[in-house]
Amino acid sequence: MRSWTPMHGQPYQPTPYRPHRIPPKASMVIAADLRERMSQRRTVRAFAGDEVPEQVILDAIAVAATAPSGAHQQPWTYVLVTNPKTRAAIRCAAEEEERRSYAGRLGEEWLSALEPLGTDEQKPHLTDAPYLIVVFEQRFYLDESGESHKHYYVDESVGISVGMLLTALHLSGLCALVHTPSPMKFLSEVLGRPRNEKAFAVIAAGYPAQDAVVPDLVRKSLDQVIVRA
């Protein structure tokens, strides 16, 4: 397996790509099954303490790392957090920021939008879920000489990667919760991340608790989200 090095300044070197083509009828069956399975995905806030094989999480992160990225710079870091003390520190800091947010920093309109979801400043998932995956976006990288180079389309690239991670977790039989406390600088401090990385999201992953509940929500129909042109 080749190790990754930045492609900055390298010449274009194409290689043949001949993926197996799935017959149309089989493709339709696969697409319909995927649509049905993903329609069952829900954000869960109550997690069971049941053990989850770590390899499932590692494979899901590996799937996320196949995402397309601007200039193929792959500007993401996935920090897998299992240490109880570290997770407790993350929860403590996150809940402190959330208390400030729910006390007025979010504003009335935002709080009103959150009301149907039943959220508050308490974030037990940060310590209850068997795994925390903290996603960082790399704003730039340093070459061997120490010179910094900008990464391009970072938000878009990391967002696509996280979407693929959530899909992989769900299709593996797990539930996930995406948490984006604001501000998130404390994550860099707790996890000791370098200055070129900025926290993007915290994702709790595991099995739902036996008494887990979710908001009774309705997703937009296909007709409401697609426009033909």
PDB file of C-alpha atoms in Angstrom:
ATOM      1  CA  MET A   1       0.000   0.000   0.000  1.00  0.00           C
ATOM      2  CA  ARG A   2       1.382   3.379  -0.987  1.00  0.00           C
ATOM      3  CA  SER A   3       1.713   6.003   1.724  1.00  0.00           C
ATOM      4  CA  TRP A   4      -0.040   9.303   1.096  1.00  0.00           C
ATOM      5  CA  THR A   5       1.931  12.427   0.262  1.00  0.00           C
ATOM      6  CA  PRO A   6       0.509  15.798  -0.847  1.00  0.00           C
ATOM      7  CA  MET A   7       0.082  16.057  -4.627  1.00  0.00           C
ATOM      8  CA  HIS A   8       0.896  19.788  -4.588  1.00  0.00           C
ATOM      9  CA  GLY A   9       2.813  20.644  -7.752  1.00  0.00           C
ATOM     10  CA  GLN A  10       2.893  17.100  -9.121  1.00  0.00           C
ATOM     11  CA  PRO A  11       2.124  16.512 -12.815  1.00  0.00           C
ATOM     12  CA  TYR A  12      -1.169  14.979 -13.909  1.00  0.00           C
ATOM     13  CA  GLN A  13      -0.775  11.197 -13.986  1.00  0.00           C
ATOM     14  CA  PRO A  14      -3.974   9.422 -15.116  1.00  0.00           C
ATOM     15  CA  THR A  15      -4.595   5.755 -14.472  1.00  0.00           C
ATOM     16  CA  PRO A  16      -7.233   3.455 -16.022  1.00  0.00           C
ATOM     17  CA  TYR A  17     -10.560   3.147 -14.213  1.00  0.00           C
ATOM     18  CA  ARG A  18     -12.750   0.204 -15.146  1.00  0.00           C
ATOM     19  CA  PRO A  19     -15.262  -0.464 -12.348  1.00  0.00           C
ATOM     20  CA  HIS A  20     -17.668  -3.370 -12.639  1.00  0.00           C
ATOM     21  CA  ARG A  21     -20.894  -2.163 -14.241  1.00  0.00           C
ATOM     22  CA  ILE A  22     -23.999  -3.383 -12.451  1.00  0.00           C
ATOM     23  CA  PRO A  23     -26.860  -4.343 -14.810  1.00  0.00           C
ATOM     24  CA  PRO A  24     -29.723  -1.788 -14.781  1.00  0.00           C
ATOM     25  CA  LYS A  25     -32.300  -4.079 -13.143  1.00  0.00           C
ATOM     26  CA  ALA A  26     -29.885  -5.073 -10.381  1.00  0.00           C
ATOM     27  CA  SER A  27     -28.904  -1.428  -9.940  1.00  0.00           C
ATOM     28  CA  MET A  28     -32.547  -0.458  -9.435  1.00  0.00           C
ATOM     29  CA  VAL A  29     -32.961  -3.123  -6.758  1.00  0.00           C
ATOM     30  CA  ILE A  30     -29.836  -1.938  -4.953  1.00  0.00           C
ATOM     31  CA  ALA A  31     -30.909   1.712  -5.153  1.00  0.00           C
ATOM     32  CA  ALA A  32     -34.404   0.966  -3.849  1.00  0.00           C
ATOM     33  CA  ASP A  33     -32.996  -1.081  -0.963  1.00  0.00           C
ATOM     34  CA  LEU A  34     -30.541   1.661  -0.059  1.00  0.00           C
ATOM     35  CA  ARG A  35     -33.308   4.257  -0.170  1.00  0.00           C
ATOM     36  CA  GLU A  36     -35.458   2.160   2.168  1.00  0.00           C
ATOM     37  CA  ARG A  37     -32.631   1.454   4.602  1.00  0.00           C
ATOM     38  CA  MET A  38     -31.517   5.075   4.759  1.00  0.00           C
ATOM     39  CA  SER A  39     -35.110   6.249   5.267  1.00  0.00           C
ATOM     40  CA  GLN A  40     -34.938   4.433   8.614  1.00  0.00           C
ATOM     41  CA  ARG A  41     -31.932   6.462   9.803  1.00  0.00           C
ATOM     42  CA  ARG A  42     -32.657   8.639  12.817  1.00  0.00           C
ATOM     43  CA  THR A  43     -30.574  10.754  15.122  1.00  0.00           C
ATOM     44  CA  VAL A  44     -30.468   9.062  18.532  1.00  0.00           C
ATOM     45  CA  ARG A  45     -29.651  10.848  21.783  1.00  0.00           C
ATOM     46  CA  ALA A  46     -29.853   7.884  24.171  1.00  0.00           C
ATOM     47  CA  PHE A  47     -27.228   5.190  23.718  1.00  0.00           C
ATOM     48  CA  ALA A  48     -26.866   1.716  25.180  1.00  0.00           C
ATOM     49  CA  GLY A  49     -23.625   0.781  26.874  1.00  0.00           C
ATOM     50  CA  ASP A  50     -23.419  -2.370  24.764  1.00  0.00           C
ATOM     51  CA  GLU A  51     -20.014  -3.103  23.296  1.00  0.00           C
ATOM     52  CA  VAL A  52     -19.531  -2.336  19.615  1.00  0.00           C
ATOM     53  CA  PRO A  53     -16.675  -4.007  17.737  1.00  0.00           C
ATOM     54  CA  GLU A  54     -14.084  -1.320  17.124  1.00  0.00           C
ATOM     55  CA  GLN A  55     -13.479  -2.657  13.634  1.00  0.00           C
ATOM     56  CA  VAL A  56     -16.993  -1.550  12.660  1.00  0.00           C
ATOM     57  CA  ILE A  57     -16.078   2.022  13.604  1.00  0.00           C
ATOM     58  CA  LEU A  58     -12.699   1.822  11.877  1.00  0.00           C
ATOM     59  CA  ASP A  59     -14.295   0.529   8.682  1.00  0.00           C
ATOM     60  CA  ALA A  60     -16.870   3.326   8.777  1.00  0.00           C
ATOM     61  CA  ILE A  61     -14.105   5.922   9.125  1.00  0.00           C
ATOM     62  CA  ALA A  62     -12.249   4.228   6.269  1.00  0.00           C
ATOM     63  CA  VAL A  63     -15.386   4.642   4.144  1.00  0.00           C
ATOM     64  CA  ALA A  64     -15.528   8.326   5.091  1.00  0.00           C
ATOM     65  CA  ALA A  65     -11.898   8.709   4.020  1.00  0.00           C
ATOM     66  CA  THR A  66     -12.816   7.641   0.468  1.00  0.00           C
ATOM     67  CA  ALA A  67     -14.807  10.858   0.006  1.00  0.00           C
ATOM     68  CA  PRO A  68     -13.887  13.228  -2.811  1.00  0.00           C
ATOM     69  CA  SER A  69     -11.995  16.329  -1.719  1.00  0.00           C
ATOM     70  CA  GLY A  70     -10.765  19.562  -3.230  1.00  0.00           C
ATOM     71  CA  ALA A  71      -7.502  18.922  -5.120  1.00  0.00           C
ATOM     72  CA  HIS A  72      -7.503  15.484  -3.462  1.00  0.00           C
ATOM     73  CA  GLN A  73      -6.042  17.050  -0.325  1.00  0.00           C
ATOM     74  CA  GLN A  74      -8.222  14.969   2.022  1.00  0.00           C
ATOM     75  CA  PRO A  75      -8.341  17.713   4.668  1.00  0.00           C
ATOM     76  CA  TRP A  76      -9.792  15.682   7.520  1.00  0.00           C
ATOM     77  CA  THR A  77      -8.697  14.082  10.759  1.00  0.00           C
ATOM     78  CA  TYR A  78     -10.934  11.656  12.650  1.00  0.00           C
ATOM     79  CA  VAL A  79     -10.074  11.388  16.348  1.00  0.00           C
ATOM     80  CA  LEU A  80     -11.534   8.234  17.900  1.00  0.00           C
ATOM     81  CA  VAL A  81     -12.127   8.929  21.592  1.00  0.00           C
ATOM     82  CA  THR A  82     -12.715   6.046  23.996  1.00  0.00           C
ATOM     83  CA  ASN A  83     -10.829   7.147  27.124  1.00  0.00           C
ATOM     84  CA  PRO A  84     -13.444   7.831  29.843  1.00  0.00           C
ATOM     85  CA  LYS A  85     -11.529  10.776  31.339  1.00  0.00           C
ATOM     86  CA  THR A  86     -11.142  12.439  27.958  1.00  0.00           C
ATOM     87  CA  ARG A  87     -14.805  11.923  27.155  1.00  0.00           C
ATOM     88  CA  ALA A  88     -15.809  13.359  30.546  1.00  0.00           C
ATOM     89  CA  ALA A  89     -13.665  16.427  29.869  1.00  0.00           C
ATOM     90  CA  ILE A  90     -15.294  16.875  26.462  1.00  0.00           C
ATOM     91  CA  ARG A  91     -18.774  16.568  27.959  1.00  0.00           C
ATOM     92  CA  CYS A  92     -18.008  19.033  30.748  1.00  0.00           C
ATOM     93  CA  ALA A  93     -16.702  21.644  28.311  1.00  0.00           C
ATOM     94  CA  ALA A  94     -19.478  21.039  25.785  1.00  0.00           C
ATOM     95  CA  GLU A  95     -22.247  21.370  28.361  1.00  0.00           C
ATOM     96  CA  GLU A  96     -20.730  24.606  29.656  1.00  0.00           C
ATOM     97  CA  GLU A  97     -20.881  26.077  26.137  1.00  0.00           C
ATOM     98  CA  GLU A  98     -24.398  24.705  25.643  1.00  0.00           C
ATOM     99  CA  ARG A  99     -25.615  26.283  28.887  1.00  0.00           C
ATOM    100  CA  ARG A 100     -24.491  29.659  27.596  1.00  0.00           C
ATOM    101  CA  SER A 101     -26.144  29.012  24.252  1.00  0.00           C
ATOM    102  CA  TYR A 102     -29.508  27.945  25.663  1.00  0.00           C
ATOM    103  CA  ALA A 103     -29.377  30.821  28.157  1.00  0.00           C
ATOM    104  CA  GLY A 104     -29.575  33.325  25.324  1.00  0.00           C
ATOM    105  CA  ARG A 105     -26.598  33.106  22.983  1.00  0.00           C
ATOM    106  CA  LEU A 106     -28.636  31.244  20.356  1.00  0.00           C
ATOM    107  CA  GLY A 107     -31.436  33.781  20.171  1.00  0.00           C
ATOM    108  CA  GLU A 108     -35.190  33.221  20.322  1.00  0.00           C
ATOM    109  CA  GLU A 109     -35.636  32.225  16.673  1.00  0.00           C
ATOM    110  CA  TRP A 110     -32.984  29.505  16.856  1.00  0.00           C
ATOM    111  CA  LEU A 111     -34.324  28.196  20.164  1.00  0.00           C
ATOM    112  CA  SER A 112     -37.795  28.074  18.643  1.00  0.00           C
ATOM    113  CA  ALA A 113     -36.470  26.037  15.718  1.00  0.00           C
ATOM    114  CA  LEU A 114     -34.852  23.580  18.143  1.00  0.00           C
ATOM    115  CA  GLU A 115     -37.938  23.167  20.337  1.00  0.00           C
ATOM    116  CA  PRO A 116     -39.547  20.312  18.299  1.00  0.00           C
ATOM    117  CA  LEU A 117     -36.336  18.288  18.710  1.00  0.00           C
ATOM    118  CA  GLY A 118     -36.477  18.297  22.506  1.00  0.00           C
ATOM    119  CA  THR A 119     -32.825  19.260  22.932  1.00  0.00           C
ATOM    120  CA  ASP A 120     -31.260  21.067  25.875  1.00  0.00           C
ATOM    121  CA  GLU A 121     -27.838  21.742  27.382  1.00  0.00           C
ATOM    122  CA  GLN A 122     -27.476  18.201  28.759  1.00  0.00           C
ATOM    123  CA  LYS A 123     -25.299  16.012  26.497  1.00  0.00           C
ATOM    124  CA  PRO A 124     -25.172  12.524  28.062  1.00  0.00           C
ATOM    125  CA  HIS A 125     -24.370  10.950  24.696  1.00  0.00           C
ATOM    126  CA  LEU A 126     -20.830  12.272  25.024  1.00  0.00           C
ATOM    127  CA  THR A 127     -20.140   9.809  27.809  1.00  0.00           C
ATOM    128  CA  ASP A 128     -22.843   7.171  27.228  1.00  0.00           C
ATOM    129  CA  ALA A 129     -22.121   6.173  23.613  1.00  0.00           C
ATOM    130  CA  PRO A 130     -19.308   3.618  23.320  1.00  0.00           C
ATOM    131  CA  TYR A 131     -17.474   5.774  20.764  1.00  0.00           C
ATOM    132  CA  LEU A 132     -16.926   9.444  20.107  1.00  0.00           C
ATOM    133  CA  ILE A 133     -15.555  10.449  16.742  1.00  0.00           C
ATOM    134  CA  VAL A 134     -14.318  14.033  16.747  1.00  0.00           C
ATOM    135  CA  VAL A 135     -13.878  15.354  13.222  1.00  0.00           C
ATOM    136  CA  PHE A 136     -11.317  18.055  12.501  1.00  0.00           C
ATOM    137  CA  GLU A 137     -10.851  19.917   9.260  1.00  0.00           C
ATOM    138  CA  GLN A 138      -7.309  20.725   8.197  1.00  0.00           C
ATOM    139  CA  ARG A 139      -7.150  24.333   7.008  1.00  0.00           C
ATOM    140  CA  PHE A 140      -3.586  23.894   5.704  1.00  0.00           C
ATOM    141  CA  TYR A 141      -0.666  21.469   5.835  1.00  0.00           C
ATOM    142  CA  LEU A 142       3.058  21.847   6.376  1.00  0.00           C
ATOM    143  CA  ASP A 143       5.551  20.424   3.913  1.00  0.00           C
ATOM    144  CA  GLU A 144       8.913  18.892   4.852  1.00  0.00           C
ATOM    145  CA  SER A 145      10.543  22.314   4.950  1.00  0.00           C
ATOM    146  CA  GLY A 146       7.894  23.649   7.322  1.00  0.00           C
ATOM    147  CA  GLU A 147       6.205  25.833   4.712  1.00  0.00           C
ATOM    148  CA  SER A 148       2.421  25.980   4.964  1.00  0.00           C
ATOM    149  CA  HIS A 149       0.115  25.264   2.037  1.00  0.00           C
ATOM    150  CA  LYS A 150      -3.580  26.071   1.904  1.00  0.00           C
ATOM    151  CA  HIS A 151      -6.179  23.337   1.521  1.00  0.00           C
ATOM    152  CA  TYR A 152      -9.059  24.082  -0.847  1.00  0.00           C
ATOM    153  CA  TYR A 153     -12.814  23.487  -0.450  1.00  0.00           C
ATOM    154  CA  VAL A 154     -12.224  22.285   3.096  1.00  0.00           C
ATOM    155  CA  ASP A 155     -15.782  22.688   4.437  1.00  0.00           C
ATOM    156  CA  GLU A 156     -17.285  21.012   1.392  1.00  0.00           C
ATOM    157  CA  SER A 157     -14.803  18.133   1.471  1.00  0.00           C
ATOM    158  CA  VAL A 158     -15.168  17.417   5.178  1.00  0.00           C
ATOM    159  CA  GLY A 159     -18.960  17.732   4.969  1.00  0.00           C
ATOM    160  CA  ILE A 160     -19.116  15.086   2.228  1.00  0.00           C
ATOM    161  CA  SER A 161     -16.811  12.830   4.237  1.00  0.00           C
ATOM    162  CA  VAL A 162     -18.944  13.127   7.365  1.00  0.00           C
ATOM    163  CA  GLY A 163     -22.068  12.332   5.356  1.00  0.00           C
ATOM    164  CA  MET A 164     -20.424   9.155   4.123  1.00  0.00           C
ATOM    165  CA  LEU A 165     -19.414   8.290   7.694  1.00  0.00           C
ATOM    166  CA  LEU A 166     -23.010   8.606   8.914  1.00  0.00           C
ATOM    167  CA  THR A 167     -24.202   6.425   6.036  1.00  0.00           C
ATOM    168  CA  ALA A 168     -21.602   3.771   6.799  1.00  0.00           C
ATOM    169  CA  LEU A 169     -22.482   3.739  10.498  1.00  0.00           C
ATOM    170  CA  HIS A 170     -26.193   3.386   9.784  1.00  0.00           C
ATOM    171  CA  LEU A 171     -25.746   0.627   7.213  1.00  0.00           C
ATOM    172  CA  SER A 172     -23.544  -1.190   9.739  1.00  0.00           C
ATOM    173  CA  GLY A 173     -26.447  -1.277  12.189  1.00  0.00           C
ATOM    174  CA  LEU A 174     -25.369   1.590  14.439  1.00  0.00           C
ATOM    175  CA  CYS A 175     -26.934   4.896  15.391  1.00  0.00           C
ATOM    176  CA  ALA A 176     -25.179   8.236  15.479  1.00  0.00           C
ATOM    177  CA  LEU A 177     -25.634  11.760  16.734  1.00  0.00           C
ATOM    178  CA  VAL A 178     -23.867  14.743  15.183  1.00  0.00           C
ATOM    179  CA  HIS A 179     -23.062  17.358  17.830  1.00  0.00           C
ATOM    180  CA  THR A 180     -21.687  20.786  16.934  1.00  0.00           C
ATOM    181  CA  PRO A 181     -21.240  22.819  20.114  1.00  0.00           C
ATOM    182  CA  SER A 182     -20.406  26.427  19.423  1.00  0.00           C
ATOM    183  CA  PRO A 183     -17.702  27.490  19.896  1.00  0.00           C
ATOM    184  CA  MET A 184     -15.689  24.264  19.578  1.00  0.00           C
ATOM    185  CA  LYS A 185     -12.163  25.462  20.326  1.00  0.00           C
ATOM    186  CA  PHE A 186     -12.147  23.404  23.531  1.00  0.00           C
ATOM    187  CA  LEU A 187     -12.014  20.221  21.433  1.00  0.00           C
ATOM    188  CA  SER A 188      -8.614  21.178  20.034  1.00  0.00           C
ATOM    189  CA  GLU A 189      -7.385  21.894  23.546  1.00  0.00           C
ATOM    190  CA  VAL A 190      -8.710  18.705  25.151  1.00  0.00           C
ATOM    191  CA  LEU A 191      -7.445  16.506  22.323  1.00  0.00           C
ATOM    192  CA  GLY A 192      -4.168  18.341  21.750  1.00  0.00           C
ATOM    193  CA  ARG A 193      -4.694  18.905  18.035  1.00  0.00           C
ATOM    194  CA  PRO A 194      -2.207  20.978  15.968  1.00  0.00           C
ATOM    195  CA  ARG A 195      -2.853  24.559  14.908  1.00  0.00           C
ATOM    196  CA  ASN A 196      -3.764  23.655  11.326  1.00  0.00           C
ATOM    197  CA  GLU A 197      -6.845  21.732  12.500  1.00  0.00           C
ATOM    198  CA  LYS A 198     -10.245  23.146  13.417  1.00  0.00           C
ATOM    199  CA  ALA A 199     -13.046  21.133  15.032  1.00  0.00           C
ATOM    200  CA  PHE A 200     -15.909  20.358  12.649  1.00  0.00           C
ATOM    201  CA  ALA A 201     -18.212  18.031  14.597  1.00  0.00           C
ATOM    202  CA  VAL A 202     -18.466  15.462  17.387  1.00  0.00           C
ATOM    203  CA  ILE A 203     -20.200  12.228  16.415  1.00  0.00           C
ATOM    204  CA  ALA A 204     -21.428   9.769  19.037  1.00  0.00           C
ATOM    205  CA  ALA A 205     -21.881   6.232  17.713  1.00  0.00           C
ATOM    206  CA  GLY A 206     -23.303   3.027  19.145  1.00  0.00           C
ATOM    207  CA  TYR A 207     -26.506   1.079  19.653  1.00  0.00           C
ATOM    208  CA  PRO A 208     -29.646   2.902  20.804  1.00  0.00           C
ATOM    209  CA  ALA A 209     -30.764   2.481  24.403  1.00  0.00           C
ATOM    210  CA  GLN A 210     -33.710   0.166  25.017  1.00  0.00           C
ATOM    211  CA  ASP A 211     -35.846   3.152  26.011  1.00  0.00           C
ATOM    212  CA  ALA A 212     -34.562   5.483  23.283  1.00  0.00           C
ATOM    213  CA  VAL A 213     -37.096   7.827  21.729  1.00  0.00           C
ATOM    214  CA  VAL A 214     -36.833  10.174  18.748  1.00  0.00           C
ATOM    215  CA  PRO A 215     -38.888  13.199  17.665  1.00  0.00           C
ATOM    216  CA  ASP A 216     -41.903  12.392  15.497  1.00  0.00           C
ATOM    217  CA  LEU A 217     -40.596  14.107  12.389  1.00  0.00           C
ATOM    218  CA  VAL A 218     -41.564  13.966   8.716  1.00  0.00           C
ATOM    219  CA  ARG A 219     -38.935  14.277   6.008  1.00  0.00           C
ATOM    220  CA  LYS A 220     -39.547  16.233   2.832  1.00  0.00           C
ATOM    221  CA  SER A 221     -40.800  14.114  -0.050  1.00  0.00           C
ATOM    222  CA  LEU A 222     -38.718  13.557  -3.152  1.00  0.00           C
ATOM    223  CA  ASP A 223     -40.938  15.978  -5.059  1.00  0.00           C
ATOM    224  CA  GLN A 224     -40.143  18.646  -2.482  1.00  0.00           C
ATOM    225  CA  VAL A 225     -36.368  18.328  -2.759  1.00  0.00           C
ATOM    226  CA  ILE A 226     -35.829  17.700  -6.481  1.00  0.00           C
ATOM    227  CA  VAL A 227     -36.170  20.154  -9.354  1.00  0.00           C
ATOM    228  CA  ARG A 228     -35.832  18.982 -12.939  1.00  0.00           C
ATOM    229  CA  ALA A 229     -34.119  21.366 -15.312  1.00  0.00           C
TER     230      ALA A 229
END
